[in-house]
PDB file of C-alpha atoms in Angstrom:
ATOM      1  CA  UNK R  27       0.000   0.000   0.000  1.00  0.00           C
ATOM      2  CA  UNK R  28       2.902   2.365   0.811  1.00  0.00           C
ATOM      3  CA  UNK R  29       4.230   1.731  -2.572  1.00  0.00           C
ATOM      4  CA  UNK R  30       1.334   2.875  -4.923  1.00  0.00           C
ATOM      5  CA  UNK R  31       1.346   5.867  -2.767  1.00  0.00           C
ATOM      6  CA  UNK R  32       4.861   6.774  -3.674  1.00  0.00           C
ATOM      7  CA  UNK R  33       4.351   5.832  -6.906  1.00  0.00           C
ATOM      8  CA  UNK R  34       1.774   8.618  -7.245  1.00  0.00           C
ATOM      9  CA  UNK R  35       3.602  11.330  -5.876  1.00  0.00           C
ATOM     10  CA  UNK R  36       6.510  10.804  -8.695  1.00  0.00           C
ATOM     11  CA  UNK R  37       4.156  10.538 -11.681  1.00  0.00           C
ATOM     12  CA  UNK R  38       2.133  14.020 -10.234  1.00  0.00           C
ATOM     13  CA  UNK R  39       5.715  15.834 -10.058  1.00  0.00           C
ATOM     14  CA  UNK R  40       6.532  14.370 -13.552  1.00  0.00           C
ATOM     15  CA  UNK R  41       3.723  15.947 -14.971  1.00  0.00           C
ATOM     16  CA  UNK R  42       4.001  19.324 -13.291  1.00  0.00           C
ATOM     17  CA  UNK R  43       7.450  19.709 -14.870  1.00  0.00           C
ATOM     18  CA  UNK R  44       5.938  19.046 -17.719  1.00  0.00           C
ATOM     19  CA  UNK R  45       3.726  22.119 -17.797  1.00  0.00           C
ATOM     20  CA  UNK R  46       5.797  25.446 -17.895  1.00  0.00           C
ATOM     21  CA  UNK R  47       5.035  29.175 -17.647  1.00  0.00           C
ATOM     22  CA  UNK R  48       5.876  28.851 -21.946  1.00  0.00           C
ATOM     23  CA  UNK R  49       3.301  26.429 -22.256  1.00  0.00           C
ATOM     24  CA  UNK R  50       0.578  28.591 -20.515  1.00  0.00           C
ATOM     25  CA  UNK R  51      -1.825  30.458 -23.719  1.00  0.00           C
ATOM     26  CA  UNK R  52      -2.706  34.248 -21.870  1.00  0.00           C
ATOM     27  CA  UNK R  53      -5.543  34.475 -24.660  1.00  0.00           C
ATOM     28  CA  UNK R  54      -7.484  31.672 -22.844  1.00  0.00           C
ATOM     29  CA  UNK R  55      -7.486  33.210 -19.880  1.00  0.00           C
ATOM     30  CA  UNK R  56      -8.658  36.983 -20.561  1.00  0.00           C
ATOM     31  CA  UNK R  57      -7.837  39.504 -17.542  1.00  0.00           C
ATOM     32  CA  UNK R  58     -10.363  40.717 -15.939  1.00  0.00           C
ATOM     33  CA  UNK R  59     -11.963  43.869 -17.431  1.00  0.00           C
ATOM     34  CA  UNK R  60     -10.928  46.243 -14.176  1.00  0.00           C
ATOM     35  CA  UNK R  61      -7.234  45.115 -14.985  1.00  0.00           C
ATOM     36  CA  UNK R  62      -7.502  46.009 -18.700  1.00  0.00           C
ATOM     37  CA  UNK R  63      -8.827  49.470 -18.155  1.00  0.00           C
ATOM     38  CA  UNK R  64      -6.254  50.399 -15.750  1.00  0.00           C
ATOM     39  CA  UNK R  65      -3.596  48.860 -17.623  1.00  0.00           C
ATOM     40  CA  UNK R  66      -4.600  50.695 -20.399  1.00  0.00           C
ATOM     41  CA  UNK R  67      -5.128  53.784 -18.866  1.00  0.00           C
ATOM     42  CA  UNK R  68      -8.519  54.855 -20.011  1.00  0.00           C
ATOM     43  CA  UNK R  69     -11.138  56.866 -18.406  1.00  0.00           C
ATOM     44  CA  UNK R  70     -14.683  55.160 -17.722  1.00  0.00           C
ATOM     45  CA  UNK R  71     -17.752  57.706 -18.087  1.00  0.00           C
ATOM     46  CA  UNK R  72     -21.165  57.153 -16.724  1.00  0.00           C
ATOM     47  CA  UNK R  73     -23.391  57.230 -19.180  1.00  0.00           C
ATOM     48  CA  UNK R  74     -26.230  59.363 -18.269  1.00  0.00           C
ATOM     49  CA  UNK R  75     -28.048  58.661 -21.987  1.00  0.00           C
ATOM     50  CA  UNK R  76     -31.779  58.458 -20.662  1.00  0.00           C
ATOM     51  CA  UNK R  77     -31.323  59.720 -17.251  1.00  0.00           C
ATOM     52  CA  UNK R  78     -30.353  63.326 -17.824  1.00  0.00           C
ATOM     53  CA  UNK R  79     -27.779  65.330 -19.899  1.00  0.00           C
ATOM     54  CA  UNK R  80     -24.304  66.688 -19.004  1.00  0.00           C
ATOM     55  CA  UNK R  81     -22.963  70.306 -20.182  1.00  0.00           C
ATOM     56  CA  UNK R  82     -19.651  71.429 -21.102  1.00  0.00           C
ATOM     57  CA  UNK R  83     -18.477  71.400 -17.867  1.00  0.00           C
ATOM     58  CA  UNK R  84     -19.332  68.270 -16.796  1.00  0.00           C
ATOM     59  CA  UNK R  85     -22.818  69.020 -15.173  1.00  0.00           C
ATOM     60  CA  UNK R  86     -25.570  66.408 -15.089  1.00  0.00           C
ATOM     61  CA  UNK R  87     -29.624  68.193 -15.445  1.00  0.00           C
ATOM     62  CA  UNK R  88     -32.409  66.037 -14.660  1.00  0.00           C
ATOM     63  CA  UNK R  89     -34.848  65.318 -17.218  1.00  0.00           C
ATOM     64  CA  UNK R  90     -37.358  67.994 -17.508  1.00  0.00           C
ATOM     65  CA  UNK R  91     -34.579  70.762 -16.713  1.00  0.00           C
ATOM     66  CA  UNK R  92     -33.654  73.443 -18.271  1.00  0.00           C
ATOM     67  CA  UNK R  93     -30.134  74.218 -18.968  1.00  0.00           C
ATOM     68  CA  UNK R  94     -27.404  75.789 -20.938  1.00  0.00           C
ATOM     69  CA  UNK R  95     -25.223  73.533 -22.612  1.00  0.00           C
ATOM     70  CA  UNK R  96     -22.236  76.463 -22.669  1.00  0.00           C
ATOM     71  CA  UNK R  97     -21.502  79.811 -22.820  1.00  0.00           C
ATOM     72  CA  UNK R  98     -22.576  80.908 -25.804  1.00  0.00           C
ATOM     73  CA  UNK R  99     -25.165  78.353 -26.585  1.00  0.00           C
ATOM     74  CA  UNK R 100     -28.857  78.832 -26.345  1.00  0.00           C
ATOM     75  CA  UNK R 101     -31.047  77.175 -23.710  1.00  0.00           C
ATOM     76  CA  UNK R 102     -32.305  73.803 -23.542  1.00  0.00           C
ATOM     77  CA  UNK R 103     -34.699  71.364 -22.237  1.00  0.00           C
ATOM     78  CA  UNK R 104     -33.127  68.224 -21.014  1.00  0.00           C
ATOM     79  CA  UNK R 105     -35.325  64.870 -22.244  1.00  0.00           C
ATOM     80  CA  UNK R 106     -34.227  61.310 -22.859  1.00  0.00           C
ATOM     81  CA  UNK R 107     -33.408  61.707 -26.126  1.00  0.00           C
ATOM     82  CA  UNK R 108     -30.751  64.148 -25.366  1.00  0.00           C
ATOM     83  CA  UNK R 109     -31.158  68.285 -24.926  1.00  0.00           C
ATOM     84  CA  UNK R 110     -33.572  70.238 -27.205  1.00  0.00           C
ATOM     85  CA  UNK R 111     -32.771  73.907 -27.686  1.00  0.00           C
ATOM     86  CA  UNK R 112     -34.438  76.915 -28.439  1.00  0.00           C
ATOM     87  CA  UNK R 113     -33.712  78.241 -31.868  1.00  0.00           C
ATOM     88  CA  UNK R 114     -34.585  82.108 -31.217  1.00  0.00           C
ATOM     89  CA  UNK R 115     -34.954  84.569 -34.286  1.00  0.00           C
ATOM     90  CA  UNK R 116     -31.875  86.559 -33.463  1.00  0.00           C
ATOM     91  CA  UNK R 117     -31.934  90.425 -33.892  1.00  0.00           C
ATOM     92  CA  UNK R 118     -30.078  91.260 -37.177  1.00  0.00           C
ATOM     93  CA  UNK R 119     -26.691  93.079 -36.666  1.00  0.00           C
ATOM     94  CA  UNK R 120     -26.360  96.328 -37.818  1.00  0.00           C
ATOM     95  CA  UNK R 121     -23.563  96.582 -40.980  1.00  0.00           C
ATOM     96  CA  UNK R 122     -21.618  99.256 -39.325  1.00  0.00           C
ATOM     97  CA  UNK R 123     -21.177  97.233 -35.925  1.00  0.00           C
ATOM     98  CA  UNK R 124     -16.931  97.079 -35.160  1.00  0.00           C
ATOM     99  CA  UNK R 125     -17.496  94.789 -32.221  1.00  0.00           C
ATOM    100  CA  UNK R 126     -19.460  91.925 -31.977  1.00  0.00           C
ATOM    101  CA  UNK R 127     -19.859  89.634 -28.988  1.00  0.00           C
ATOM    102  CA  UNK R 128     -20.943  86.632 -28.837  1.00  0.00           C
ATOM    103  CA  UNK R 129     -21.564  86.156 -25.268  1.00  0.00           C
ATOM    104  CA  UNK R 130     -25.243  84.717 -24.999  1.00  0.00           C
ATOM    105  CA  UNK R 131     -27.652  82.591 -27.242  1.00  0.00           C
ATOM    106  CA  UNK R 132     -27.439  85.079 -29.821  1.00  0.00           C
ATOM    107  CA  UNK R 133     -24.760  87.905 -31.295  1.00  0.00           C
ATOM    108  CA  UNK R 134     -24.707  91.338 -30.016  1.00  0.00           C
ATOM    109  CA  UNK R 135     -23.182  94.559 -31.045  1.00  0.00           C
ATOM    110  CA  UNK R 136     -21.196  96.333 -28.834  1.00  0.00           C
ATOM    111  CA  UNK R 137     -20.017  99.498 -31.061  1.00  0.00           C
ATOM    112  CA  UNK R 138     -20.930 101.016 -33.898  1.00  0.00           C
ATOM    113  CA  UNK R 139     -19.200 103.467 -35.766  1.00  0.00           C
ATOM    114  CA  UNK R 140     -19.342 106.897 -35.033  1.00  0.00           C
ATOM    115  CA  UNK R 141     -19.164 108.724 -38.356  1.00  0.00           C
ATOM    116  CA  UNK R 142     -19.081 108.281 -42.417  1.00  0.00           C
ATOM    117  CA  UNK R 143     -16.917 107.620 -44.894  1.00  0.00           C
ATOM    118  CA  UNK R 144     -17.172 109.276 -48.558  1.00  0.00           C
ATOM    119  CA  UNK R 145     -14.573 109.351 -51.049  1.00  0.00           C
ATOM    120  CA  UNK R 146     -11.945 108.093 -48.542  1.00  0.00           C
ATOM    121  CA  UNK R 147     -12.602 110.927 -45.895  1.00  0.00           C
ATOM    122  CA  UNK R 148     -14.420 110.188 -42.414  1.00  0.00           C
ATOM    123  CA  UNK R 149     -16.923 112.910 -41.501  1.00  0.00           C
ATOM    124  CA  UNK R 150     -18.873 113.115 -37.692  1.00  0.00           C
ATOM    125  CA  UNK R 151     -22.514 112.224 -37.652  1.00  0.00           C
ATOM    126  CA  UNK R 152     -24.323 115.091 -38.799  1.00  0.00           C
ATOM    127  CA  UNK R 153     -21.499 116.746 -39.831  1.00  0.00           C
ATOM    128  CA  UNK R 154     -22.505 119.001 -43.215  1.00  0.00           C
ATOM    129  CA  UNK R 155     -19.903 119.155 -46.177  1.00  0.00           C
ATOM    130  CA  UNK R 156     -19.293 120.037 -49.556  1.00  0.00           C
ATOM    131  CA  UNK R 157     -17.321 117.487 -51.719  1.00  0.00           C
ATOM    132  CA  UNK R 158     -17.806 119.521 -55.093  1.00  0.00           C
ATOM    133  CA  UNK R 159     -19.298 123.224 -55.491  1.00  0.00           C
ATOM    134  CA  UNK R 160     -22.506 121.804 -56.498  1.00  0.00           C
ATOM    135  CA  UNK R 161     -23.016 119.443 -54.045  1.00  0.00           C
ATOM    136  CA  UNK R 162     -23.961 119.288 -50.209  1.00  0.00           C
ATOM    137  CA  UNK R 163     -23.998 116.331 -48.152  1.00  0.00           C
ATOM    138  CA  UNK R 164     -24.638 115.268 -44.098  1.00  0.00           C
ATOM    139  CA  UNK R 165     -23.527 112.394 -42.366  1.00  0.00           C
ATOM    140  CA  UNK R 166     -26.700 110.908 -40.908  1.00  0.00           C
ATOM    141  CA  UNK R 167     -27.451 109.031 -37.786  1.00  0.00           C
ATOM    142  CA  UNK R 168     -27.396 105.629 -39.801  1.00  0.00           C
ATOM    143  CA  UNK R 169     -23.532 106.363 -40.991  1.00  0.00           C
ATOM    144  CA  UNK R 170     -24.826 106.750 -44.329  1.00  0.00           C
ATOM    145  CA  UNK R 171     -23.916 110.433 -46.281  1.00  0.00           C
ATOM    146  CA  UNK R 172     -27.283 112.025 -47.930  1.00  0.00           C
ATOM    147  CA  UNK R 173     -26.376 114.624 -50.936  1.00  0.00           C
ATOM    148  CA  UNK R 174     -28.075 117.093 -52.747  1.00  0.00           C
ATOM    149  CA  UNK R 175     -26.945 118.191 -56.114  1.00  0.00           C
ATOM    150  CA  UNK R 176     -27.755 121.737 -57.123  1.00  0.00           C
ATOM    151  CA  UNK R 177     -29.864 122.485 -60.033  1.00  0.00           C
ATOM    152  CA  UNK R 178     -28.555 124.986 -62.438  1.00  0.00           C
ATOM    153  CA  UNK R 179     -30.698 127.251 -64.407  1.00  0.00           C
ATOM    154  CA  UNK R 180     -29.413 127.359 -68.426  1.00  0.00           C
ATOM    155  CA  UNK R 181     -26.910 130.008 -68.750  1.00  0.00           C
ATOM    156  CA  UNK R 182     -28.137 132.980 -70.915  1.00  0.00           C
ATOM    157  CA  UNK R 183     -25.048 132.822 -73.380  1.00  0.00           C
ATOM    158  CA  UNK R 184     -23.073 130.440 -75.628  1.00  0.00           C
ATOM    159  CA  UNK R 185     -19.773 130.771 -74.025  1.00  0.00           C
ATOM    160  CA  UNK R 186     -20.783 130.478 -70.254  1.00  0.00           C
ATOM    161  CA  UNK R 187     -17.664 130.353 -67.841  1.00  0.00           C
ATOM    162  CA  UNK R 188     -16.963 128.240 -64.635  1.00  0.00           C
ATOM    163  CA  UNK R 189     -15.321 130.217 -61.799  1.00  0.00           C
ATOM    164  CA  UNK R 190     -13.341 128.309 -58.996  1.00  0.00           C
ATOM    165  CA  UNK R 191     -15.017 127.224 -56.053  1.00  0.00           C
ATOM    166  CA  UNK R 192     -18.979 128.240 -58.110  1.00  0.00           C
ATOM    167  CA  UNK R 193     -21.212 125.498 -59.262  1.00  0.00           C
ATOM    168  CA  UNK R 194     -23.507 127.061 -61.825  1.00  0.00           C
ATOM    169  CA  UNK R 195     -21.904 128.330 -65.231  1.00  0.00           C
ATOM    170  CA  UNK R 196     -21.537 132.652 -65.482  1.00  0.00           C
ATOM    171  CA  UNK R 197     -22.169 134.348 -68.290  1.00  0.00           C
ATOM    172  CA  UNK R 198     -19.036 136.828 -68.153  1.00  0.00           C
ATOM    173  CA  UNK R 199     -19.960 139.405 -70.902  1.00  0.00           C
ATOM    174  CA  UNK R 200     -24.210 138.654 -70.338  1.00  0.00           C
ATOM    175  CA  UNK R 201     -26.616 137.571 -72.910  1.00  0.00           C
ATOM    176  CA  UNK R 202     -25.589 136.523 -76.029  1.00  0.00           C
ATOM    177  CA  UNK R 203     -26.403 134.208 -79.035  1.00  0.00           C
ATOM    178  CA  UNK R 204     -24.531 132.534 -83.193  1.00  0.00           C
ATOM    179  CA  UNK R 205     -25.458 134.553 -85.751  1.00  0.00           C
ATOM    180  CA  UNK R 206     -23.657 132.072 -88.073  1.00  0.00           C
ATOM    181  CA  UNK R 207     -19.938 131.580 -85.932  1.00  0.00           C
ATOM    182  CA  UNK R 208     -19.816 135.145 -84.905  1.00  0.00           C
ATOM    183  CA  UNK R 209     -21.281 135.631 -80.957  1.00  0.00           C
ATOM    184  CA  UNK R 210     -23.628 138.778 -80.963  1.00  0.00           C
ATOM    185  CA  UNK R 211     -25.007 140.450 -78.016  1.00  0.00           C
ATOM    186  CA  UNK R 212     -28.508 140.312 -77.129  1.00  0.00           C
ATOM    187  CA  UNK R 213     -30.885 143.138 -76.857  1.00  0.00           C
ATOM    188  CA  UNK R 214     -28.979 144.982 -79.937  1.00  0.00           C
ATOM    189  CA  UNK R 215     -29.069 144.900 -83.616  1.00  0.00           C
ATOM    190  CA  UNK R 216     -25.590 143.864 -85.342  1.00  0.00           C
ATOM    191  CA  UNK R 217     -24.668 144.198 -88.617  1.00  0.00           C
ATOM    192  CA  UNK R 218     -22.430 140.946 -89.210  1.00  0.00           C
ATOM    193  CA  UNK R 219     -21.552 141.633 -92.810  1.00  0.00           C
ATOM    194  CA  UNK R 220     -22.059 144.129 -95.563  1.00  0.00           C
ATOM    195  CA  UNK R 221     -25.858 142.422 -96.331  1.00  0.00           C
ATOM    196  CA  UNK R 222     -27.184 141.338 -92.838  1.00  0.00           C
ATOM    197  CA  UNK R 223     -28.020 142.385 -89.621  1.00  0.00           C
ATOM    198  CA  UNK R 224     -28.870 140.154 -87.148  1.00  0.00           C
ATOM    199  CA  UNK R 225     -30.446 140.507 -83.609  1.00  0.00           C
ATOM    200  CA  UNK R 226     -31.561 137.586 -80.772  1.00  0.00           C
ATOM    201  CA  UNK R 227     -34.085 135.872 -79.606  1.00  0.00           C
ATOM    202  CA  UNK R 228     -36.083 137.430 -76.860  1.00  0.00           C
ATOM    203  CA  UNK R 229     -35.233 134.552 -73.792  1.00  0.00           C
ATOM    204  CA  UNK R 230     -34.194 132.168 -76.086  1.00  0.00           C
ATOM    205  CA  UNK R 231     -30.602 132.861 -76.025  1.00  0.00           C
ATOM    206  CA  UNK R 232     -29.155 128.925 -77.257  1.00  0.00           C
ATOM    207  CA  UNK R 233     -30.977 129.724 -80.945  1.00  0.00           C
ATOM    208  CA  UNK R 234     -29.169 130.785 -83.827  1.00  0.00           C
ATOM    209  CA  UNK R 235     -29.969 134.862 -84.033  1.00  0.00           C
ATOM    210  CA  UNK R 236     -32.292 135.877 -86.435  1.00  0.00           C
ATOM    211  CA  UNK R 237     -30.953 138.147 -89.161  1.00  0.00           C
ATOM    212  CA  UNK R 238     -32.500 140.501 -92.528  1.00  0.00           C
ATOM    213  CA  UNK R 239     -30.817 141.340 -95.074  1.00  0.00           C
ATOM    214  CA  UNK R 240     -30.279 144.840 -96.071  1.00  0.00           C
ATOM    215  CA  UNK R 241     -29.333 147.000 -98.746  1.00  0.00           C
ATOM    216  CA  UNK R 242     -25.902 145.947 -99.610  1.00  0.00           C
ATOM    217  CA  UNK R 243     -23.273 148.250 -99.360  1.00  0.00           C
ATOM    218  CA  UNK R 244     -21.117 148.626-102.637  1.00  0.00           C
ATOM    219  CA  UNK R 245     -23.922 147.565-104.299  1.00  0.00           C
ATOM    220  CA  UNK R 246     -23.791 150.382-107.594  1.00  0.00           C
ATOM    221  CA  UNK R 247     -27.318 151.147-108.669  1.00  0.00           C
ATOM    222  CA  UNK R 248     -28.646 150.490-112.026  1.00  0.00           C
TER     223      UNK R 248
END
């Protein structure tokens, strides 16, 4: 009896040295999932889909709350299919704005600027100016410049002159009118040749003068 007992002993070492740490496959026996997650060093989040929502920060809301998901973003309503957020009609911004902030759900305009620009110069709000002789222009409240372009009557002469720093058009010498290519006077006869004299038009100073002839001069009678 004490022999078969020995006799067991050997053949159970034999076959432990038979099995070696080589011999032992790690994919059969998978670590346990605790051990993988720290060996890997990853980060387990609850998950909250259902139960409420989180915000950038890291905030849970109950369902049924109302929340912002940041700093900028719009309000919402927490539910179980995630947050639902208001979509407001934001205020339009004006074109002039130089600072916008964006702050809140939406956009908002912080400054606007002061004055208007035309032809590359700034003028102050309701500042008046002249950019030409004939014109005159403001700077309105709404930055935009509003002109007014003056309305010249038609000069009484052919040869009308323009004078530094005057819109409308002078006639220098006064009235005057074409007999032909010679300028006349109005108001007075002229004799422009030897056959005709010609005088103008009573107010109507841009049509040819109207002329008779005359007796020739030179003319030898018969």
């Amino acid at each position: 009896m004490a022999l078969h007992i020995h006799g067991a002993w050997i053949l159970l070492f034999v076959l432990t040295g038979l099995v070696t740490p080589a011999a032992i496959n790690h994919e059969d026996y998978p670590a346990d999932e605790g051990d993988q997650t720290s060996s890997n060093d990853n980060l387990i989040f609850d998950d909250y889909r259902g139960k409420g929502c989180v915000d950038d920060s890291g905030f849970v809301y109950k369902l049924g709350e109302r929340f912002f998901p940041g700093h900028s973003n719009c309000p919402c309503v927490c539910t179980e299919d995630g947050p639902v957020c208001d979509q407001p009609e934001c205020p339009k911004i004006h074109p002039k704005c130089t600072k916008v902030e964006h702050n809140g759900c939406c956009p908002e305009c912080k400054e606007v600027k002061n004055f208007c620009e035309y032809h590359g110069k700034n003028y102050k709000i309701l500042e008046e100016f002249k950019p030409s002789p004939c014109e005159w222009c403001r700077c309105e409240p709404s930055n935009e410049v509003h002109c007014v372009v003056a309305d010249c009557a038609v000069p009484e002469c052919v040869n009308p002159v323009y004078e530094p720093e005057q819109c409308c058009p002078v006639c220098k010498n006064g009235p005057n009118c074409f007999a032909g290519t010679t300028i006349i006077p109005a108001g007075i006869e002229v004799k422009v040749d030897d056959c005709n004299i010609c005088h103008c038009h009573n107010g109507d100073w841009w049509k040819p003068a109207q002329c008779s002839k005359r007796e020739c001069q030179g003319k030898q009678a018969l």
